[in-house]
Amino acid sequence: EAMDAWKAQGKSGGDRIMWHTLYGMAADNPQAAMAWLNAPKNADLNNRNDLVNAVLAGAALEKPEEAARLIAALPEEQREWCVGHFSWNAIQNGGLDGGIDWMLATKKQYAESDPAYAKAVEQEILDRIFKANQLGGALPEMADHLARIYESTPIEMTQLVSLAGRLNGTDGLELLSEMSVKSGSDPDGAPAQALQLLLGRMSPERKQVWLDAHPENSGGASED
């Protein structure tokens, strides 16, 4: 095999050629790539964590469901730091909807047994949704993704405030407004509460201008 040949030539686990060869191998046969890495003869490889990521990233490019199973099979202490490499290629393969599917399944399975991993996956997908918007995605699409998540699993108000606060101008308010409507306009829901929190940080004049343009959000706003 190519990996054995590189190792015989003195290549270490830190060599990028090893990483990319294993990445390509995993795209074709994830189980074989992980089996090679876990073989006793390769226990002496350095930068093993990088090579695990190579397997997961390569698998996610062609077989994201298999890659997700490989992550789940890792020791608990290793799962959290594998999230980024996996999600990048999994989303390229299945889009943000595929990434959200993975996040929801992970939270359901690991919320109690491995909360750090479940939280890392959730934050990774929220960050990917934000980055998609920054690369030209429309706010309604971003709101759709977040509303879909919110319908299935709680998103903390502080998370929504942080996410909306990273957007330009009043885009954060627009996002929370749309998300609140898509989620049933519950005044006690996290989207509506996050919206009111951000409105409370505005000057009374700017707040009133925004509310006048968005009368559907005036019900929960306190008078100044």
PDB file of N, CA, C and O in Angstrom, residues 140-174:
ATOM      1  N   PRO A 140     -33.254  35.020   4.972  1.00  0.00           N
ATOM      2  CA  PRO A 140     -34.371  34.066   5.122  1.00  0.00           C
ATOM      3  C   PRO A 140     -33.898  32.610   5.152  1.00  0.00           C
ATOM      4  O   PRO A 140     -34.448  31.792   5.896  1.00  0.00           O
ATOM      5  N   GLU A 141     -32.883  32.291   4.348  1.00  0.00           N
ATOM      6  CA  GLU A 141     -32.349  30.929   4.344  1.00  0.00           C
ATOM      7  C   GLU A 141     -31.691  30.612   5.683  1.00  0.00           C
ATOM      8  O   GLU A 141     -31.851  29.512   6.237  1.00  0.00           O
ATOM      9  N   MET A 142     -30.953  31.579   6.224  1.00  0.00           N
ATOM     10  CA  MET A 142     -30.320  31.395   7.525  1.00  0.00           C
ATOM     11  C   MET A 142     -31.387  31.195   8.600  1.00  0.00           C
ATOM     12  O   MET A 142     -31.260  30.318   9.466  1.00  0.00           O
ATOM     13  N   ALA A 143     -32.453  31.995   8.531  1.00  0.00           N
ATOM     14  CA  ALA A 143     -33.549  31.859   9.493  1.00  0.00           C
ATOM     15  C   ALA A 143     -34.226  30.504   9.363  1.00  0.00           C
ATOM     16  O   ALA A 143     -34.623  29.891  10.368  1.00  0.00           O
ATOM     17  N   ASP A 144     -34.378  30.012   8.129  1.00  0.00           N
ATOM     18  CA  ASP A 144     -34.969  28.678   7.915  1.00  0.00           C
ATOM     19  C   ASP A 144     -34.155  27.596   8.615  1.00  0.00           C
ATOM     20  O   ASP A 144     -34.706  26.713   9.282  1.00  0.00           O
ATOM     21  N   HIS A 145     -32.833  27.658   8.432  1.00  0.00           N
ATOM     22  CA  HIS A 145     -31.965  26.661   9.051  1.00  0.00           C
ATOM     23  C   HIS A 145     -32.077  26.708  10.575  1.00  0.00           C
ATOM     24  O   HIS A 145     -32.197  25.661  11.235  1.00  0.00           O
ATOM     25  N   LEU A 146     -32.029  27.912  11.134  1.00  0.00           N
ATOM     26  CA  LEU A 146     -32.077  28.039  12.589  1.00  0.00           C
ATOM     27  C   LEU A 146     -33.440  27.632  13.136  1.00  0.00           C
ATOM     28  O   LEU A 146     -33.531  26.995  14.197  1.00  0.00           O
ATOM     29  N   ALA A 147     -34.510  27.982  12.419  1.00  0.00           N
ATOM     30  CA  ALA A 147     -35.852  27.601  12.867  1.00  0.00           C
ATOM     31  C   ALA A 147     -36.015  26.086  12.845  1.00  0.00           C
ATOM     32  O   ALA A 147     -36.652  25.501  13.733  1.00  0.00           O
ATOM     33  N   ARG A 148     -35.434  25.459  11.838  1.00  0.00           N
ATOM     34  CA  ARG A 148     -35.503  23.997  11.763  1.00  0.00           C
ATOM     35  C   ARG A 148     -34.819  23.360  12.972  1.00  0.00           C
ATOM     36  O   ARG A 148     -35.330  22.407  13.569  1.00  0.00           O
ATOM     37  N   ILE A 149     -33.656  23.897  13.335  1.00  0.00           N
ATOM     38  CA  ILE A 149     -32.956  23.379  14.520  1.00  0.00           C
ATOM     39  C   ILE A 149     -33.794  23.620  15.773  1.00  0.00           C
ATOM     40  O   ILE A 149     -33.990  22.727  16.600  1.00  0.00           O
ATOM     41  N   TYR A 150     -34.311  24.844  15.885  1.00  0.00           N
ATOM     42  CA  TYR A 150     -35.043  25.246  17.088  1.00  0.00           C
ATOM     43  C   TYR A 150     -36.304  24.412  17.290  1.00  0.00           C
ATOM     44  O   TYR A 150     -36.719  24.148  18.428  1.00  0.00           O
ATOM     45  N   GLU A 151     -36.921  23.978  16.203  1.00  0.00           N
ATOM     46  CA  GLU A 151     -38.117  23.142  16.309  1.00  0.00           C
ATOM     47  C   GLU A 151     -37.801  21.772  16.887  1.00  0.00           C
ATOM     48  O   GLU A 151     -38.680  21.116  17.457  1.00  0.00           O
ATOM     49  N   SER A 152     -36.559  21.322  16.723  1.00  0.00           N
ATOM     50  CA  SER A 152     -36.185  19.974  17.141  1.00  0.00           C
ATOM     51  C   SER A 152     -35.436  19.926  18.457  1.00  0.00           C
ATOM     52  O   SER A 152     -35.506  18.932  19.184  1.00  0.00           O
ATOM     53  N   THR A 153     -34.704  20.968  18.763  1.00  0.00           N
ATOM     54  CA  THR A 153     -33.874  20.966  19.966  1.00  0.00           C
ATOM     55  C   THR A 153     -33.689  22.406  20.434  1.00  0.00           C
ATOM     56  O   THR A 153     -33.629  23.319  19.613  1.00  0.00           O
ATOM     57  N   PRO A 154     -33.625  22.652  21.734  1.00  0.00           N
ATOM     58  CA  PRO A 154     -33.495  24.023  22.212  1.00  0.00           C
ATOM     59  C   PRO A 154     -32.209  24.692  21.734  1.00  0.00           C
ATOM     60  O   PRO A 154     -31.155  24.057  21.672  1.00  0.00           O
ATOM     61  N   ILE A 155     -32.330  25.963  21.377  1.00  0.00           N
ATOM     62  CA  ILE A 155     -31.159  26.820  21.168  1.00  0.00           C
ATOM     63  C   ILE A 155     -31.240  27.890  22.243  1.00  0.00           C
ATOM     64  O   ILE A 155     -32.269  28.566  22.379  1.00  0.00           O
ATOM     65  N   GLU A 156     -30.206  28.035  23.023  1.00  0.00           N
ATOM     66  CA  GLU A 156     -30.238  28.991  24.123  1.00  0.00           C
ATOM     67  C   GLU A 156     -30.326  30.427  23.593  1.00  0.00           C
ATOM     68  O   GLU A 156     -29.780  30.744  22.536  1.00  0.00           O
ATOM     69  N   MET A 157     -31.023  31.256  24.342  1.00  0.00           N
ATOM     70  CA  MET A 157     -31.160  32.655  23.944  1.00  0.00           C
ATOM     71  C   MET A 157     -29.795  33.321  23.791  1.00  0.00           C
ATOM     72  O   MET A 157     -29.566  34.095  22.869  1.00  0.00           O
ATOM     73  N   THR A 158     -28.863  32.993  24.682  1.00  0.00           N
ATOM     74  CA  THR A 158     -27.540  33.603  24.606  1.00  0.00           C
ATOM     75  C   THR A 158     -26.818  33.219  23.314  1.00  0.00           C
ATOM     76  O   THR A 158     -26.068  34.017  22.755  1.00  0.00           O
ATOM     77  N   GLN A 159     -27.057  31.990  22.835  1.00  0.00           N
ATOM     78  CA  GLN A 159     -26.459  31.574  21.566  1.00  0.00           C
ATOM     79  C   GLN A 159     -27.020  32.402  20.410  1.00  0.00           C
ATOM     80  O   GLN A 159     -26.280  32.803  19.511  1.00  0.00           O
ATOM     81  N   LEU A 160     -28.328  32.626  20.427  1.00  0.00           N
ATOM     82  CA  LEU A 160     -28.951  33.411  19.361  1.00  0.00           C
ATOM     83  C   LEU A 160     -28.490  34.865  19.404  1.00  0.00           C
ATOM     84  O   LEU A 160     -28.249  35.479  18.365  1.00  0.00           O
ATOM     85  N   VAL A 161     -28.363  35.407  20.595  1.00  0.00           N
ATOM     86  CA  VAL A 161     -27.878  36.784  20.731  1.00  0.00           C
ATOM     87  C   VAL A 161     -26.461  36.901  20.185  1.00  0.00           C
ATOM     88  O   VAL A 161     -26.127  37.842  19.462  1.00  0.00           O
ATOM     89  N   SER A 162     -25.618  35.926  20.526  1.00  0.00           N
ATOM     90  CA  SER A 162     -24.244  35.942  20.036  1.00  0.00           C
ATOM     91  C   SER A 162     -24.195  35.831  18.517  1.00  0.00           C
ATOM     92  O   SER A 162     -23.450  36.559  17.850  1.00  0.00           O
ATOM     93  N   LEU A 163     -24.998  34.935  17.958  1.00  0.00           N
ATOM     94  CA  LEU A 163     -25.022  34.729  16.512  1.00  0.00           C
ATOM     95  C   LEU A 163     -25.540  35.976  15.796  1.00  0.00           C
ATOM     96  O   LEU A 163     -24.931  36.460  14.838  1.00  0.00           O
ATOM     97  N   ALA A 164     -26.649  36.524  16.270  1.00  0.00           N
ATOM     98  CA  ALA A 164     -27.229  37.710  15.629  1.00  0.00           C
ATOM     99  C   ALA A 164     -26.312  38.918  15.779  1.00  0.00           C
ATOM    100  O   ALA A 164     -26.227  39.758  14.874  1.00  0.00           O
ATOM    101  N   GLY A 165     -25.619  38.992  16.914  1.00  0.00           N
ATOM    102  CA  GLY A 165     -24.737  40.130  17.152  1.00  0.00           C
ATOM    103  C   GLY A 165     -23.532  40.167  16.231  1.00  0.00           C
ATOM    104  O   GLY A 165     -22.878  41.210  16.106  1.00  0.00           O
ATOM    105  N   ARG A 166     -23.227  39.061  15.569  1.00  0.00           N
ATOM    106  CA  ARG A 166     -22.092  39.013  14.639  1.00  0.00           C
ATOM    107  C   ARG A 166     -22.467  39.516  13.247  1.00  0.00           C
ATOM    108  O   ARG A 166     -21.593  39.705  12.400  1.00  0.00           O
ATOM    109  N   LEU A 167     -23.766  39.712  13.002  1.00  0.00           N
ATOM    110  CA  LEU A 167     -24.211  40.183  11.688  1.00  0.00           C
ATOM    111  C   LEU A 167     -24.108  41.694  11.598  1.00  0.00           C
ATOM    112  O   LEU A 167     -24.062  42.407  12.608  1.00  0.00           O
ATOM    113  N   ASN A 168     -24.085  42.200  10.388  1.00  0.00           N
ATOM    114  CA  ASN A 168     -23.898  43.629  10.158  1.00  0.00           C
ATOM    115  C   ASN A 168     -25.202  44.410  10.333  1.00  0.00           C
ATOM    116  O   ASN A 168     -26.286  43.921   9.999  1.00  0.00           O
ATOM    117  N   GLY A 169     -25.066  45.644  10.833  1.00  0.00           N
ATOM    118  CA  GLY A 169     -26.205  46.547  10.917  1.00  0.00           C
ATOM    119  C   GLY A 169     -27.368  45.947  11.686  1.00  0.00           C
ATOM    120  O   GLY A 169     -27.200  45.404  12.781  1.00  0.00           O
ATOM    121  N   THR A 170     -28.560  46.044  11.094  1.00  0.00           N
ATOM    122  CA  THR A 170     -29.749  45.486  11.732  1.00  0.00           C
ATOM    123  C   THR A 170     -30.065  44.077  11.226  1.00  0.00           C
ATOM    124  O   THR A 170     -31.158  43.563  11.476  1.00  0.00           O
ATOM    125  N   ASP A 171     -29.103  43.449  10.540  1.00  0.00           N
ATOM    126  CA  ASP A 171     -29.347  42.096  10.027  1.00  0.00           C
ATOM    127  C   ASP A 171     -29.657  41.111  11.149  1.00  0.00           C
ATOM    128  O   ASP A 171     -30.448  40.173  10.971  1.00  0.00           O
ATOM    129  N   GLY A 172     -29.036  41.312  12.315  1.00  0.00           N
ATOM    130  CA  GLY A 172     -29.305  40.426  13.439  1.00  0.00           C
ATOM    131  C   GLY A 172     -30.756  40.511  13.889  1.00  0.00           C
ATOM    132  O   GLY A 172     -31.384  39.502  14.212  1.00  0.00           O
ATOM    133  N   LEU A 173     -31.297  41.743  13.900  1.00  0.00           N
ATOM    134  CA  LEU A 173     -32.698  41.919  14.257  1.00  0.00           C
ATOM    135  C   LEU A 173     -33.607  41.266  13.213  1.00  0.00           C
ATOM    136  O   LEU A 173     -34.606  40.615  13.559  1.00  0.00           O
ATOM    137  N   GLU A 174     -33.257  41.456  11.943  1.00  0.00           N
ATOM    138  CA  GLU A 174     -34.053  40.855  10.868  1.00  0.00           C
ATOM    139  C   GLU A 174     -34.049  39.331  10.988  1.00  0.00           C
ATOM    140  O   GLU A 174     -35.079  38.669  10.802  1.00  0.00           O
TER     141      GLU A 174
END
